[in-house]
Tab-separated table of C-alpha atoms in Angstrom:
chain	number	residue	atom	x	y	z
S	1	MET	CA	88.023	48.128	74.144
S	2	ALA	CA	87.169	49.149	77.693
S	3	VAL	CA	86.245	45.575	78.592
S	4	ALA	CA	89.574	44.355	77.196
S	5	ALA	CA	91.419	47.071	79.118
S	6	HIS	CA	89.749	45.889	82.330
S	7	HIS	CA	90.856	42.320	81.704
S	8	SER	CA	94.472	43.458	81.248
S	9	THR	CA	94.497	46.006	84.091
S	10	VAL	CA	92.509	44.382	86.889
S	11	LYS	CA	94.032	40.959	87.278
S	12	ASP	CA	93.084	40.226	90.891
S	13	PRO	CA	90.699	41.512	93.603
S	14	ALA	CA	93.413	43.759	95.061
S	15	ASP	CA	93.677	45.621	91.760
S	16	ALA	CA	89.908	46.080	91.667
S	17	ALA	CA	89.901	47.469	95.190
S	18	SER	CA	92.728	49.860	94.306
S	19	LEU	CA	90.893	51.072	91.214
S	20	GLN	CA	87.751	51.609	93.279
S	21	ALA	CA	89.706	53.701	95.769
S	22	LEU	CA	91.265	55.727	92.950
S	23	ALA	CA	87.891	56.426	91.422
S	24	GLY	CA	86.497	57.414	94.801
S	25	ASN	CA	88.649	60.534	94.778
S	26	PRO	CA	86.458	63.673	94.306
S	27	ALA	CA	88.545	64.840	91.346
S	28	ILE	CA	88.148	61.528	89.524
S	29	ARG	CA	84.437	61.456	90.335
S	30	THR	CA	83.982	64.929	88.910
S	31	LEU	CA	85.882	64.174	85.707
S	32	PHE	CA	84.693	60.636	85.015
S	33	GLY	CA	81.546	60.195	87.102
S	34	GLU	CA	80.629	58.012	90.058
S	35	PRO	CA	82.458	54.668	89.992
S	36	VAL	CA	80.092	51.707	89.982
S	37	ALA	CA	80.939	47.996	89.832
S	38	LEU	CA	84.561	48.518	88.805
S	39	GLN	CA	85.305	44.920	89.732
S	40	ASP	CA	83.178	43.911	86.745
S	41	ALA	CA	84.462	44.431	83.201
S	42	GLY	CA	81.082	45.753	82.100
S	43	GLY	CA	80.883	48.183	85.021
S	44	PHE	CA	84.383	49.432	84.256
S	45	ALA	CA	83.427	49.936	80.591
S	46	VAL	CA	80.340	51.919	81.603
S	47	TRP	CA	82.417	54.140	83.896
S	48	ARG	CA	85.126	54.750	81.292
S	49	THR	CA	82.916	55.346	78.268
S	50	GLY	CA	79.331	55.948	79.385
S	51	THR	CA	79.457	59.707	79.878
S	52	ALA	CA	81.443	60.331	76.695
S	53	LEU	CA	79.048	58.235	74.582
S	54	ALA	CA	76.029	59.938	76.143
S	55	VAL	CA	77.420	63.407	75.362
S	56	VAL	CA	78.272	62.492	71.753
S	57	LEU	CA	74.814	61.022	71.160
S	58	ALA	CA	73.100	63.993	72.844
S	59	VAL	CA	75.024	66.579	70.811
S	60	TRP	CA	74.278	64.768	67.564
S	61	ALA	CA	70.592	64.424	68.417
S	62	LEU	CA	69.972	68.045	69.361
S	63	LEU	CA	71.908	69.478	66.410
S	64	ALA	CA	70.227	67.105	63.967
S	65	ILE	CA	66.698	67.847	65.162
S	66	THR	CA	67.175	71.629	65.034
S	67	ARG	CA	68.697	71.344	61.543
S	68	ILE	CA	65.921	69.222	60.034
S	69	THR	CA	63.065	71.092	61.715
S	70	ARG	CA	63.823	74.761	62.314
S	71	GLY	CA	66.593	74.827	59.705
S	72	GLU	CA	64.457	73.333	56.936
S	73	GLU	CA	61.477	75.483	57.886
S	74	ASP	CA	63.542	78.685	57.850
S	75	ALA	CA	64.946	77.758	54.422
S	76	GLY	CA	61.408	77.569	53.039
S	77	ARG	CA	61.575	73.873	52.204
S	78	TRP	CA	58.523	73.098	54.355
S	79	ASP	CA	56.201	75.613	52.697
S	80	VAL	CA	54.808	73.325	50.010
S	81	LEU	CA	54.752	70.360	52.386
S	82	LEU	CA	52.699	72.230	54.973
S	83	ALA	CA	50.374	73.582	52.281
S	84	GLY	CA	49.092	70.027	51.875
S	85	ARG	CA	47.145	67.781	54.206
S	86	VAL	CA	49.962	67.050	56.665
S	87	PRO	CA	49.803	69.419	59.671
S	88	VAL	CA	52.954	70.838	61.211
S	89	ILE	CA	52.367	68.828	64.400
S	90	ALA	CA	52.592	65.594	62.423
S	91	VAL	CA	55.725	66.742	60.582
S	92	VAL	CA	57.535	67.639	63.791
S	93	ALA	CA	56.364	64.463	65.533
S	94	ARG	CA	57.549	62.248	62.663
S	95	HIS	CA	60.961	63.894	62.595
S	96	MET	CA	61.293	63.335	66.334
S	97	ALA	CA	60.235	59.702	65.895
S	98	VAL	CA	62.920	59.086	63.265
S	99	LEU	CA	65.688	60.592	65.365
S	100	ALA	CA	64.447	58.807	68.484
S	101	SER	CA	64.658	55.556	66.537
S	102	ALA	CA	68.254	56.381	65.600
S	103	CYS	CA	69.047	56.922	69.297
S	104	LEU	CA	67.464	53.565	70.131
S	105	LEU	CA	69.623	51.917	67.471
S	106	SER	CA	72.688	53.533	69.025
S	107	GLY	CA	71.735	52.096	72.407
S	108	ALA	CA	71.271	48.687	70.795
S	109	ALA	CA	74.739	48.979	69.227
S	110	VAL	CA	76.279	49.680	72.647
S	111	PHE	CA	74.437	46.671	74.057
S	112	GLY	CA	75.797	44.504	71.254
S	113	GLY	CA	79.338	45.771	71.718
S	114	LEU	CA	79.347	44.995	75.430
S	115	VAL	CA	77.875	41.527	74.967
S	116	VAL	CA	80.264	40.628	72.147
S	117	ALA	CA	83.203	41.779	74.292
S	118	GLY	CA	82.131	39.404	77.057
S	119	ALA	CA	80.214	41.649	79.458
S	120	ALA	CA	77.004	40.439	81.091
S	121	ALA	CA	73.854	41.022	79.063
S	122	GLY	CA	71.737	42.347	81.972
S	123	GLY	CA	73.936	45.360	82.633
S	124	ALA	CA	74.380	45.904	78.897
S	125	VAL	CA	70.588	46.186	78.469
S	126	VAL	CA	70.337	48.803	81.213
S	127	HIS	CA	73.301	50.795	79.932
S	128	GLY	CA	72.159	50.694	76.305
S	129	ALA	CA	68.651	51.764	77.298
S	130	GLY	CA	70.020	54.636	79.387
S	131	LEU	CA	72.166	55.939	76.528
S	132	ALA	CA	69.280	55.672	74.082
S	133	LEU	CA	66.902	57.555	76.376
S	134	CYS	CA	69.516	60.247	76.939
S	135	GLY	CA	69.661	60.776	73.176
S	136	VAL	CA	65.862	60.790	72.950
S	137	PHE	CA	65.673	63.413	75.712
S	138	PHE	CA	67.926	65.808	73.828
S	139	THR	CA	66.060	65.077	70.600
S	140	ALA	CA	62.918	66.300	72.337
S	141	ALA	CA	64.774	69.229	73.921
S	142	GLY	CA	66.075	70.305	70.519
S	143	ALA	CA	62.609	69.978	69.002
S	144	MET	CA	61.167	72.162	71.752
S	145	SER	CA	63.833	74.828	71.291
S	146	ALA	CA	63.081	74.758	67.545
S	147	GLN	CA	59.497	75.767	68.339
S	148	VAL	CA	60.408	78.420	70.900
S	149	PHE	CA	63.084	80.228	68.866
S	150	ALA	CA	62.613	81.678	65.408
S	151	THR	CA	66.076	80.871	64.014
S	152	ARG	CA	68.113	77.698	63.779
S	153	SER	CA	71.173	79.234	65.447
S	154	SER	CA	69.149	80.370	68.473
S	155	ALA	CA	67.390	77.010	68.719
S	156	SER	CA	70.662	75.077	68.546
S	157	GLY	CA	72.310	77.429	71.031
S	158	ALA	CA	69.492	77.010	73.547
S	159	ALA	CA	69.580	73.219	73.221
S	160	VAL	CA	73.361	73.175	73.658
S	161	ALA	CA	72.966	75.382	76.734
S	162	VAL	CA	70.599	72.791	78.219
S	163	LEU	CA	73.199	70.098	77.568
S	164	ILE	CA	76.021	72.118	79.152
S	165	ILE	CA	73.944	72.892	82.239
S	166	SER	CA	73.010	69.207	82.521
S	167	MET	CA	76.684	68.213	82.376
S	168	LEU	CA	77.688	70.824	84.955
S	169	MET	CA	74.987	69.591	87.322
S	170	LYS	CA	76.256	66.040	86.861
S	171	MET	CA	79.869	66.995	87.516
S	172	LEU	CA	78.999	69.047	90.593
S	173	GLY	CA	76.675	66.381	91.921
S	174	ASP	CA	79.279	63.658	91.410
S	175	GLY	CA	82.175	65.623	92.923
S	176	VAL	CA	80.541	67.554	95.792
S	177	VAL	CA	78.483	65.533	98.243
S	178	ALA	CA	76.557	68.579	99.470
S	179	LEU	CA	75.350	69.218	95.907
S	180	GLY	CA	74.310	65.643	95.228
S	181	TRP	CA	70.674	66.708	94.850
S	182	LEU	CA	71.601	68.391	91.541
S	183	ARG	CA	72.052	64.968	90.027
S	184	TRP	CA	68.319	64.411	89.874
S	185	LEU	CA	67.955	67.335	87.480
S	186	SER	CA	70.226	65.934	84.774
S	187	PRO	CA	69.328	63.214	82.245
S	188	PHE	CA	72.970	62.119	82.302
S	189	VAL	CA	72.697	61.321	85.991
S	190	LEU	CA	69.418	59.450	85.639
S	191	THR	CA	71.223	57.091	83.281
S	192	ALA	CA	74.021	56.727	85.852
S	193	LEU	CA	71.549	56.095	88.680
S	194	SER	CA	70.331	53.018	86.822
S	195	ARG	CA	73.673	51.535	87.987
S	196	PRO	CA	74.426	49.013	85.219
S	197	TYR	CA	76.207	45.930	86.543
S	198	ASP	CA	75.436	47.023	90.123
S	199	GLY	CA	71.758	46.414	90.703
S	200	ASN	CA	70.504	47.227	87.195
S	201	ARG	CA	67.815	49.608	88.439
S	202	MET	CA	65.052	50.421	85.985
S	203	TRP	CA	63.111	53.100	87.855
S	204	PRO	CA	65.521	55.975	86.947
S	205	LEU	CA	65.056	55.011	83.316
S	206	VAL	CA	61.285	55.031	83.776
S	207	ILE	CA	61.568	58.600	85.091
S	208	LEU	CA	63.767	59.575	82.146
S	209	PHE	CA	61.333	57.952	79.703
S	210	ALA	CA	58.467	59.942	81.242
S	211	ALA	CA	60.501	63.166	80.902
S	212	CYS	CA	61.222	62.339	77.250
S	213	LEU	CA	57.557	61.654	76.538
S	214	LEU	CA	56.417	64.838	78.275
S	215	LEU	CA	58.976	67.019	76.480
S	216	ALA	CA	58.278	65.459	73.067
S	217	THR	CA	54.526	65.893	73.513
S	218	ALA	CA	55.004	69.514	74.534
S	219	ALA	CA	57.224	70.167	71.478
S	220	ALA	CA	54.646	68.711	69.086
S	221	ALA	CA	51.838	70.678	70.738
S	222	ALA	CA	53.879	73.898	70.624
S	223	ALA	CA	54.431	73.424	66.880
S	224	GLY	CA	50.694	73.607	66.225
S	225	ARG	CA	50.227	76.891	68.056
S	226	ARG	CA	52.618	79.134	66.155
S	227	ASP	CA	52.906	80.595	62.680
S	228	ILE	CA	55.098	78.940	60.068
S	229	ARG	CA	58.664	80.319	60.033
S	230	ASP	CA	58.012	81.924	63.414
S	231	GLY	CA	58.676	81.058	67.038
S	232	TYR	CA	57.498	82.074	70.453
S	233	LEU	CA	60.659	84.107	70.961
S	234	HIS	CA	62.421	86.083	68.259
S	235	SER	CA	64.714	89.078	68.066
S	236	SER	CA	63.297	92.542	67.684
S	237	SER	CA	63.072	93.825	64.111
S	238	GLY	CA	63.563	97.396	65.255
S	239	ARG	CA	67.215	97.060	66.203
S	240	ALA	CA	69.560	99.713	64.843
S	241	PRO	CA	71.848	98.501	62.028
S	242	ARG	CA	75.293	97.302	63.118
S	243	MET	CA	77.893	98.230	60.537
S	244	ARG	CA	81.053	97.107	62.307
S	245	LEU	CA	83.375	94.755	60.439
S	246	LEU	CA	81.460	95.073	57.168
S	247	GLY	CA	84.169	96.898	55.233
S	248	SER	CA	85.729	93.831	53.623
S	249	ALA	CA	85.295	90.103	53.196
S	250	SER	CA	88.076	89.435	55.721
S	251	ALA	CA	86.489	91.717	58.307
S	252	PHE	CA	83.133	90.058	57.763
S	253	ALA	CA	84.769	86.660	58.329
S	254	VAL	CA	85.912	87.931	61.723
S	255	ARG	CA	82.431	89.251	62.469
S	256	ARG	CA	80.843	85.880	61.648
S	257	LEU	CA	83.377	84.193	63.892
S	258	LEU	CA	82.860	86.229	67.059
S	259	ARG	CA	79.640	84.737	68.417
S	260	PRO	CA	80.480	81.065	67.876
S	261	LEU	CA	83.997	81.689	69.196
S	262	ALA	CA	82.558	83.211	72.368
S	263	ALA	CA	80.340	80.152	72.887
S	264	TRP	CA	83.141	77.653	72.231
S	265	SER	CA	85.550	79.589	74.457
S	266	ALA	CA	83.029	79.667	77.296
S	267	GLY	CA	82.514	75.911	77.159
S	268	VAL	CA	86.179	74.966	76.782
S	269	GLY	CA	87.240	77.564	79.351
S	270	ALA	CA	84.742	76.291	81.931
S	271	TYR	CA	85.966	72.713	81.489
S	272	TYR	CA	89.649	73.588	81.798
S	273	LEU	CA	88.973	75.880	84.748
S	274	LEU	CA	87.521	72.826	86.472
S	275	ILE	CA	90.565	70.810	85.398
S	276	GLY	CA	92.798	73.379	87.098
S	277	VAL	CA	90.726	73.471	90.281
S	278	LEU	CA	90.970	69.672	90.572
S	279	ALA	CA	94.734	69.551	89.972
S	280	ALA	CA	95.820	69.647	93.616
S	281	SER	CA	93.269	67.074	94.751
S	282	MET	CA	94.240	64.669	91.990
S	283	THR	CA	98.004	64.923	92.289
S	284	ASP	CA	98.096	64.874	96.112
S	285	PHE	CA	96.044	61.711	96.182
S	286	LEU	CA	98.224	59.937	93.627
S	287	ALA	CA	101.454	61.135	95.245
S	288	ASP	CA	100.367	59.527	98.512
S	289	ASN	CA	99.267	56.336	96.755
S	290	PRO	CA	101.802	55.275	94.098
S	291	ARG	CA	99.952	52.027	93.474
S	292	PHE	CA	96.918	53.983	92.345
S	293	ALA	CA	99.079	56.040	90.006
S	294	ASP	CA	100.330	52.808	88.415
S	295	LEU	CA	96.792	51.537	87.946
S	296	ALA	CA	95.743	54.872	86.456
S	297	ALA	CA	98.600	54.623	83.958
S	298	GLN	CA	97.522	51.108	82.982
S	299	ALA	CA	93.950	52.345	82.541
S	300	GLY	CA	95.086	55.054	80.137
S	301	PHE	CA	95.639	57.991	82.522
S	302	ALA	CA	99.428	58.148	82.636
S	303	GLY	CA	101.282	61.116	84.112
S	304	LEU	CA	98.610	62.136	86.598
S	305	GLY	CA	100.989	62.032	89.582
S	306	THR	CA	102.353	65.566	89.114
S	307	VAL	CA	100.613	68.834	88.305
S	308	LYS	CA	102.562	69.247	85.061
S	309	GLY	CA	101.920	65.641	84.026
S	310	TYR	CA	98.255	65.982	84.920
S	311	ALA	CA	97.989	69.170	82.854
S	312	ALA	CA	99.869	67.626	79.919
S	313	THR	CA	97.584	64.578	79.876
S	314	LEU	CA	94.414	66.671	79.775
S	315	PHE	CA	95.795	69.332	77.447
S	316	ALA	CA	96.226	66.610	74.818
S	317	LEU	CA	92.431	66.322	74.736
S	318	LEU	CA	92.232	70.019	73.813
S	319	ALA	CA	93.229	69.136	70.248
S	320	VAL	CA	89.794	67.575	69.675
S	321	PRO	CA	87.595	70.636	70.379
S	322	ALA	CA	90.154	72.977	68.785
S	323	GLY	CA	90.239	70.891	65.615
S	324	ALA	CA	86.466	70.513	65.640
S	325	PHE	CA	86.082	74.298	65.860
S	326	ALA	CA	88.252	74.770	62.775
S	327	ALA	CA	86.389	72.092	60.820
S	328	VAL	CA	82.970	73.457	61.774
S	329	ARG	CA	83.860	77.002	60.723
S	330	LEU	CA	84.942	75.846	57.237
S	331	ALA	CA	81.828	73.666	57.048
S	332	ALA	CA	79.779	76.820	57.714
S	333	LEU	CA	81.363	78.416	54.647
S	334	ALA	CA	80.427	75.345	52.605
S	335	ALA	CA	76.860	75.632	53.917
S	336	ASP	CA	76.731	79.291	52.878
S	337	GLU	CA	77.783	78.264	49.401
S	338	SER	CA	75.182	75.518	49.054
S	339	GLY	CA	72.583	77.889	50.489
S	340	ARG	CA	73.351	80.347	47.635
S	341	ARG	CA	74.435	83.067	50.042
S	342	LEU	CA	77.734	83.507	48.210
S	343	THR	CA	76.436	83.730	44.640
S	344	LEU	CA	75.902	87.499	44.517
S	345	LEU	CA	79.085	88.049	46.507
S	346	PHE	CA	81.164	86.275	43.877
S	347	ALA	CA	79.426	88.323	41.183
S	348	GLN	CA	81.333	91.286	42.621
S	349	PRO	CA	85.056	91.978	41.972
S	350	LEU	CA	86.038	89.513	44.705
S	351	THR	CA	88.078	86.403	44.010
S	352	ARG	CA	87.335	83.099	45.687
S	353	ALA	CA	90.908	82.867	46.893
S	354	LYS	CA	90.655	86.184	48.740
S	355	LEU	CA	87.414	85.167	50.425
S	356	LEU	CA	88.758	81.763	51.446
S	357	ILE	CA	92.070	83.122	52.716
S	358	GLY	CA	90.140	85.610	54.841
S	359	GLU	CA	88.082	82.757	56.303
S	360	ILE	CA	91.231	80.706	56.954
S	361	ALA	CA	92.937	83.625	58.710
S	362	ALA	CA	89.882	84.335	60.864
S	363	THR	CA	89.477	80.660	61.781
S	364	LEU	CA	93.172	80.363	62.633
S	365	GLY	CA	92.877	83.368	64.916
S	366	GLY	CA	89.824	81.806	66.540
S	367	VAL	CA	91.673	78.530	67.143
S	368	ILE	CA	94.528	80.408	68.821
S	369	VAL	CA	92.080	82.308	71.027
S	370	LEU	CA	90.296	79.074	71.956
S	371	ILE	CA	93.522	77.293	72.865
S	372	THR	CA	94.824	80.277	74.818
S	373	THR	CA	91.557	80.475	76.737
S	374	ALA	CA	91.992	76.857	77.821
S	375	GLY	CA	95.537	77.544	79.016
S	376	LEU	CA	94.526	80.658	80.950
S	377	ALA	CA	91.545	78.871	82.487
S	378	THR	CA	93.707	75.953	83.642
S	379	TRP	CA	96.267	78.307	85.155
S	380	SER	CA	93.522	80.281	86.910
S	381	GLY	CA	92.137	77.073	88.410
S	382	THR	CA	95.515	75.931	89.678
S	383	GLU	CA	96.189	79.382	91.139
S	384	ALA	CA	92.892	79.242	93.014
S	385	VAL	CA	93.885	75.990	94.771
S	386	GLY	CA	97.622	76.695	95.100
S	387	ALA	CA	98.778	74.036	92.630
S	388	ASP	CA	102.255	74.427	91.162
S	389	LEU	CA	101.641	75.366	87.529
S	390	HIS	CA	103.133	78.545	86.130
S	391	LEU	CA	101.348	80.627	83.514
S	392	ILE	CA	104.006	79.902	80.869
S	393	ASP	CA	103.694	76.167	81.540
S	394	ALA	CA	99.925	76.281	81.159
S	395	LEU	CA	100.076	78.272	77.940
S	396	SER	CA	102.818	76.097	76.454
S	397	GLY	CA	100.829	72.957	77.264
S	398	ALA	CA	97.771	74.395	75.538
S	399	TRP	CA	99.663	75.738	72.510
S	400	ASN	CA	101.338	72.347	72.119
S	401	VAL	CA	98.167	70.991	70.451
S	402	LEU	CA	98.117	73.764	67.827
S	403	PRO	CA	99.741	71.601	65.089
S	404	ILE	CA	96.888	69.064	65.292
S	405	ALA	CA	94.338	71.886	65.101
S	406	LEU	CA	96.209	73.198	62.056
S	407	LEU	CA	95.946	69.758	60.461
S	408	CYS	CA	92.175	69.912	60.959
S	409	LEU	CA	92.063	73.386	59.418
S	410	GLY	CA	94.221	72.307	56.467
S	411	THR	CA	92.229	69.160	55.736
S	412	ALA	CA	88.955	71.105	56.048
S	413	VAL	CA	90.184	73.589	53.434
S	414	LEU	CA	91.311	70.670	51.264
S	415	ALA	CA	87.831	69.165	51.508
S	416	LEU	CA	86.213	72.523	50.735
S	417	GLY	CA	88.134	72.631	47.473
S	418	TRP	CA	87.729	69.035	46.360
S	419	ALA	CA	84.948	67.384	48.426
S	420	PRO	CA	82.697	70.223	49.674
S	421	ARG	CA	79.960	67.888	50.913
S	422	ALA	CA	82.291	66.334	53.502
S	423	VAL	CA	84.136	69.323	54.954
S	424	ALA	CA	83.241	68.660	58.594
S	425	VAL	CA	83.940	64.924	58.451
S	426	ILE	CA	87.285	65.226	56.665
S	427	GLY	CA	88.325	68.195	58.807
S	428	LEU	CA	87.696	66.215	61.991
S	429	LEU	CA	89.817	63.241	60.930
S	430	PRO	CA	93.206	64.440	62.269
S	431	ALA	CA	91.820	65.242	65.736
S	432	ALA	CA	88.864	62.962	66.431
S	433	GLY	CA	90.034	60.208	64.079
S	434	GLY	CA	93.624	60.443	65.261
S	435	PHE	CA	92.601	60.263	68.901
S	436	LEU	CA	90.397	57.215	68.299
S	437	LEU	CA	93.102	55.515	66.248
S	438	LYS	CA	95.716	55.907	68.968
S	439	THR	CA	93.307	54.834	71.696
S	440	ILE	CA	92.195	51.720	69.811
S	441	ALA	CA	95.733	50.786	68.760
S	442	ASP	CA	97.157	51.146	72.268
S	443	THR	CA	94.267	49.375	73.972
S	444	SER	CA	94.002	46.519	71.500
S	445	GLY	CA	97.717	45.804	71.280
S	446	TRP	CA	98.003	46.591	67.572
S	447	PRO	CA	101.458	46.961	65.976
S	448	ALA	CA	103.274	50.128	67.037
S	449	TRP	CA	103.415	51.518	63.499
S	450	ILE	CA	99.615	51.788	63.397
S	451	SER	CA	99.604	53.974	66.494
S	452	GLN	CA	102.324	56.122	64.930
S	453	LEU	CA	99.900	57.083	62.149
S	454	SER	CA	98.020	59.224	64.656
S	455	PRO	CA	99.182	62.833	65.194
S	456	PHE	CA	98.697	62.290	68.927
S	457	ALA	CA	101.519	59.742	68.939
S	458	HIS	CA	103.931	62.576	68.083
S	459	LEU	CA	102.559	65.039	70.618
S	460	ALA	CA	104.976	65.598	73.508
S	461	ALA	CA	103.643	65.756	77.070
S	462	VAL	CA	104.073	69.522	77.435
S	463	PRO	CA	104.639	71.105	79.999
S	464	ASP	CA	105.993	67.937	81.621
S	465	ALA	CA	108.365	67.503	78.657
S	466	SER	CA	109.825	69.611	75.872
S	467	VAL	CA	107.963	70.267	72.641
S	468	ASN	CA	108.556	67.757	69.851
S	469	TRP	CA	109.603	70.454	67.399
S	470	PRO	CA	110.364	68.201	64.375
S	471	ALA	CA	106.891	66.653	64.580
S	472	ALA	CA	105.229	70.034	65.145
S	473	ILE	CA	107.003	71.556	62.135
S	474	LEU	CA	106.148	68.568	59.935
S	475	MET	CA	102.457	68.656	60.906
S	476	THR	CA	102.347	72.407	60.254
S	477	ALA	CA	103.942	71.908	56.836
S	478	ILE	CA	101.437	69.181	55.930
S	479	ALA	CA	98.581	71.435	57.042
S	480	THR	CA	99.915	74.306	54.936
S	481	LEU	CA	100.247	72.082	51.867
S	482	ALA	CA	96.719	70.720	52.333
S	483	ALA	CA	95.302	74.227	52.695
S	484	ALA	CA	97.119	75.458	49.571
S	485	THR	CA	95.794	72.484	47.595
S	486	GLY	CA	92.318	73.229	48.887
S	487	VAL	CA	92.519	76.877	47.810
S	488	VAL	CA	93.494	75.783	44.307
S	489	GLY	CA	90.596	73.354	44.153
S	490	TYR	CA	88.174	75.987	45.453
S	491	GLN	CA	89.201	78.357	42.685
S	492	ARG	CA	88.837	75.730	39.944
S	493	ARG	CA	85.535	74.029	40.790
S	494	ASP	CA	81.968	75.204	40.162
S	495	LEU	CA	79.908	76.733	42.929
S	496	ARG	CA	77.466	74.408	44.679
S	497	THR	CA	73.865	75.503	44.272
């Protein structure tokens, strides 16, 4: 898709030079990375998609490795296995090998996609290898955190913290010349320094491979020097009991929500604070160079010429993490059910409907807090640099994506009632699936009606435009109907055990 977009956008050398100048702006560099070889379709594809693919692969790898190592060990499913002849070092090493192989396959898939689209094979090899090694690095980082921490949640949180810090170092190193040295500390930047389609350097990938090997070896060695179901760091067992929010199922749903909500809000808030800080730099540059604004629109970044248009364009992306948060919280309830943590609870005089409605209400409140945090963070960033974005405009732009988040919540509840093994996947469809559908349909020139199937096609560019109230009301009604159907299904089906 990115290669095809380059062919349609950059039709002559002047367009390539203009796109290079646009990408040289510090705001663009911070958001999308250092531009390399934009005159080449493959280089443009790497710039547009490389960071996003690396983050997706890294998140999957670190969450998967902590789930199938620390998560399985904590659940007691390794006890019999480790009572046999296979030592824990071998078990951890083999799990890392399987996930590393999956990352290598992902890199091979990216290589194949670029080559099939018409990009040069040499740059595709370097880019695919860089993405694969980035996934392997976070596989090893997750495995190490699973040995250090005694619980899956702590291990996953530590691994995610490593990823966030790595991304922040990349963004700062790309956008601020004086902080360029930070780039050497991030695996994401080592993949970028390989410069696919612009030199095809292999030595940064050799360094990244050595870091992966060192970290994986250390994780396997650490596994053999600790007790089973234990870690090097664990919380104190002498802590006083905390009885807050334990008076009802609804209150407990809020209690379970607080820590993950704080983590999600911190990540989303930090990103949108950066978006606000970069608003003036971005819009001033495009206002002085209308040709660049036209090229940005053709490349998929329309409306960046004004502060309100810039905010509206990036607020639309907020629907993805907000919807993912809702889906993940309902998936956690499904996991509690399959883990038999709800069996004794339902033996009490507590109906399933009451429990589920409490979870829905708590998750809805969390989504609103998350979205509001993004709006406040964006406004704070624009205030810091003197950009013209009022608080009401920022909040309205953020709240504009609430209907899509509600669709994710509704479909997640629907899946919980009728397909409990696929809550996260089905819940993510309106946001992640809708965004991909619109992007593919618009880029590939598909019929307009296909693009209209995506909720994003009916999302107005708020605050640069008025809210599309008919579409918002319709999406909210569909979400409500899906949630009600899910509650009925949850009441009627058997518990998963």
